[in-house]
């Protein structure tokens, strides 16, 4: 059996994050400790080296999800899948500039995320 894929979940809404974490774990993924802010996400990405990062676009603190994703990609080889509450052309253009796996407008089911991850990992 292949090794479990490691996912870093970056989401500031704890209820959403907990639900996604449980769903992804039940689908066979290894989910890193949760990050709710960009600086924590960057530190976790460097230490955990996840196969993929599920990144919320809107994060509290000094870096939003797009800025955080760019810094993570500069440090490690991983895939980014964005989660956003907003379907705005400007945000989508910034997301696409990072060449991610894609993005989902929340809410999104763990099963849909798994399908996308399986395409890339």
mmCIF file of N, CA, C and O in Angstrom, residues 1 4-5 20-31 109-115 117-118:
data_model
loop_
_atom_site.group_PDB
_atom_site.id
_atom_site.type_symbol
_atom_site.label_atom_id
_atom_site.label_comp_id
_atom_site.label_asym_id
_atom_site.label_seq_id
_atom_site.Cartn_x
_atom_site.Cartn_y
_atom_site.Cartn_z
ATOM 1 N N UNK A 1 0.852 -1.202 0.000
ATOM 2 C CA UNK A 1 0.000 0.000 0.000
ATOM 3 C C UNK A 1 0.883 1.247 0.000
ATOM 4 O O UNK A 1 1.918 1.288 0.651
ATOM 5 N N UNK A 4 0.618 7.248 3.012
ATOM 6 C CA UNK A 4 -0.438 8.268 3.092
ATOM 7 C C UNK A 4 0.110 9.603 2.623
ATOM 8 O O UNK A 4 1.230 9.978 2.963
ATOM 9 N N UNK A 5 -0.692 10.320 1.875
ATOM 10 C CA UNK A 5 -0.300 11.667 1.447
ATOM 11 C C UNK A 5 -0.532 12.637 2.599
ATOM 12 O O UNK A 5 -1.555 12.591 3.276
ATOM 13 N N UNK A 20 -13.151 19.610 7.829
ATOM 14 C CA UNK A 20 -12.312 19.176 6.711
ATOM 15 C C UNK A 20 -11.237 18.198 7.175
ATOM 16 O O UNK A 20 -10.965 17.204 6.510
ATOM 17 N N UNK A 21 -10.625 18.490 8.323
ATOM 18 C CA UNK A 21 -9.570 17.614 8.850
ATOM 19 C C UNK A 21 -10.116 16.207 9.092
ATOM 20 O O UNK A 21 -9.529 15.220 8.645
ATOM 21 N N UNK A 22 -11.258 16.109 9.758
ATOM 22 C CA UNK A 22 -11.857 14.792 10.023
ATOM 23 C C UNK A 22 -12.221 14.087 8.719
ATOM 24 O O UNK A 22 -11.984 12.895 8.561
ATOM 25 N N UNK A 23 -12.797 14.838 7.790
ATOM 26 C CA UNK A 23 -13.183 14.249 6.504
ATOM 27 C C UNK A 23 -11.994 13.727 5.728
ATOM 28 O O UNK A 23 -12.030 12.614 5.191
ATOM 29 N N UNK A 24 -10.934 14.521 5.671
ATOM 30 C CA UNK A 24 -9.737 14.108 4.926
ATOM 31 C C UNK A 24 -9.051 12.914 5.590
ATOM 32 O O UNK A 24 -8.579 12.005 4.907
ATOM 33 N N UNK A 25 -9.007 12.919 6.915
ATOM 34 C CA UNK A 25 -8.417 11.781 7.618
ATOM 35 C C UNK A 25 -9.221 10.517 7.364
ATOM 36 O O UNK A 25 -8.657 9.437 7.152
ATOM 37 N N UNK A 26 -10.548 10.636 7.346
ATOM 38 C CA UNK A 26 -11.388 9.458 7.100
ATOM 39 C C UNK A 26 -11.215 8.945 5.667
ATOM 40 O O UNK A 26 -11.458 7.771 5.398
ATOM 41 N N UNK A 27 -10.768 9.809 4.751
ATOM 42 C CA UNK A 27 -10.505 9.413 3.364
ATOM 43 C C UNK A 27 -9.070 8.917 3.171
ATOM 44 O O UNK A 27 -8.654 8.621 2.055
ATOM 45 N N UNK A 28 -8.307 8.853 4.269
ATOM 46 C CA UNK A 28 -6.977 8.247 4.196
ATOM 47 C C UNK A 28 -5.803 9.201 4.100
ATOM 48 O O UNK A 28 -4.680 8.771 3.849
ATOM 49 N N UNK A 29 -6.031 10.492 4.302
ATOM 50 C CA UNK A 29 -4.919 11.447 4.262
ATOM 51 C C UNK A 29 -4.344 11.662 5.655
ATOM 52 O O UNK A 29 -5.045 11.525 6.654
ATOM 53 N N UNK A 30 -3.073 11.997 5.706
ATOM 54 C CA UNK A 30 -2.405 12.365 6.945
ATOM 55 C C UNK A 30 -2.448 13.897 7.006
ATOM 56 O O UNK A 30 -1.835 14.557 6.164
ATOM 57 N N UNK A 31 -3.192 14.461 7.954
ATOM 58 C CA UNK A 31 -3.357 15.914 8.022
ATOM 59 C C UNK A 31 -2.435 16.478 9.102
ATOM 60 O O UNK A 31 -2.467 16.050 10.248
ATOM 61 N N UNK A 109 -16.755 19.767 -0.103
ATOM 62 C CA UNK A 109 -16.719 18.492 0.617
ATOM 63 C C UNK A 109 -15.326 17.878 0.563
ATOM 64 O O UNK A 109 -14.586 18.064 -0.414
ATOM 65 N N UNK A 110 -14.949 17.110 1.592
ATOM 66 C CA UNK A 110 -13.668 16.396 1.565
ATOM 67 C C UNK A 110 -13.556 15.476 0.347
ATOM 68 O O UNK A 110 -12.469 15.313 -0.206
ATOM 69 N N UNK A 111 -14.673 14.914 -0.111
ATOM 70 C CA UNK A 111 -14.640 14.026 -1.276
ATOM 71 C C UNK A 111 -14.216 14.773 -2.545
ATOM 72 O O UNK A 111 -13.441 14.251 -3.345
ATOM 73 N N UNK A 112 -14.713 16.000 -2.724
ATOM 74 C CA UNK A 112 -14.300 16.803 -3.896
ATOM 75 C C UNK A 112 -12.825 17.164 -3.798
ATOM 76 O O UNK A 112 -12.106 17.172 -4.792
ATOM 77 N N UNK A 113 -12.374 17.470 -2.591
ATOM 78 C CA UNK A 113 -10.954 17.784 -2.393
ATOM 79 C C UNK A 113 -10.108 16.545 -2.722
ATOM 80 O O UNK A 113 -9.090 16.637 -3.406
ATOM 81 N N UNK A 114 -10.556 15.380 -2.254
ATOM 82 C CA UNK A 114 -9.815 14.139 -2.529
ATOM 83 C C UNK A 114 -9.696 13.892 -4.032
ATOM 84 O O UNK A 114 -8.624 13.527 -4.521
ATOM 85 N N UNK A 115 -10.787 14.095 -4.772
ATOM 86 C CA UNK A 115 -10.737 13.902 -6.226
ATOM 87 C C UNK A 115 -9.655 14.776 -6.856
ATOM 88 O O UNK A 115 -8.889 14.324 -7.701
ATOM 89 N N UNK A 117 -7.034 16.198 -5.305
ATOM 90 C CA UNK A 117 -5.709 15.776 -4.844
ATOM 91 C C UNK A 117 -5.238 14.542 -5.604
ATOM 92 O O UNK A 117 -4.069 14.441 -5.975
ATOM 93 N N UNK A 118 -6.145 13.606 -5.834
ATOM 94 C CA UNK A 118 -5.769 12.379 -6.543
ATOM 95 C C UNK A 118 -5.331 12.649 -7.974
ATOM 96 O O UNK A 118 -4.524 11.895 -8.526
#
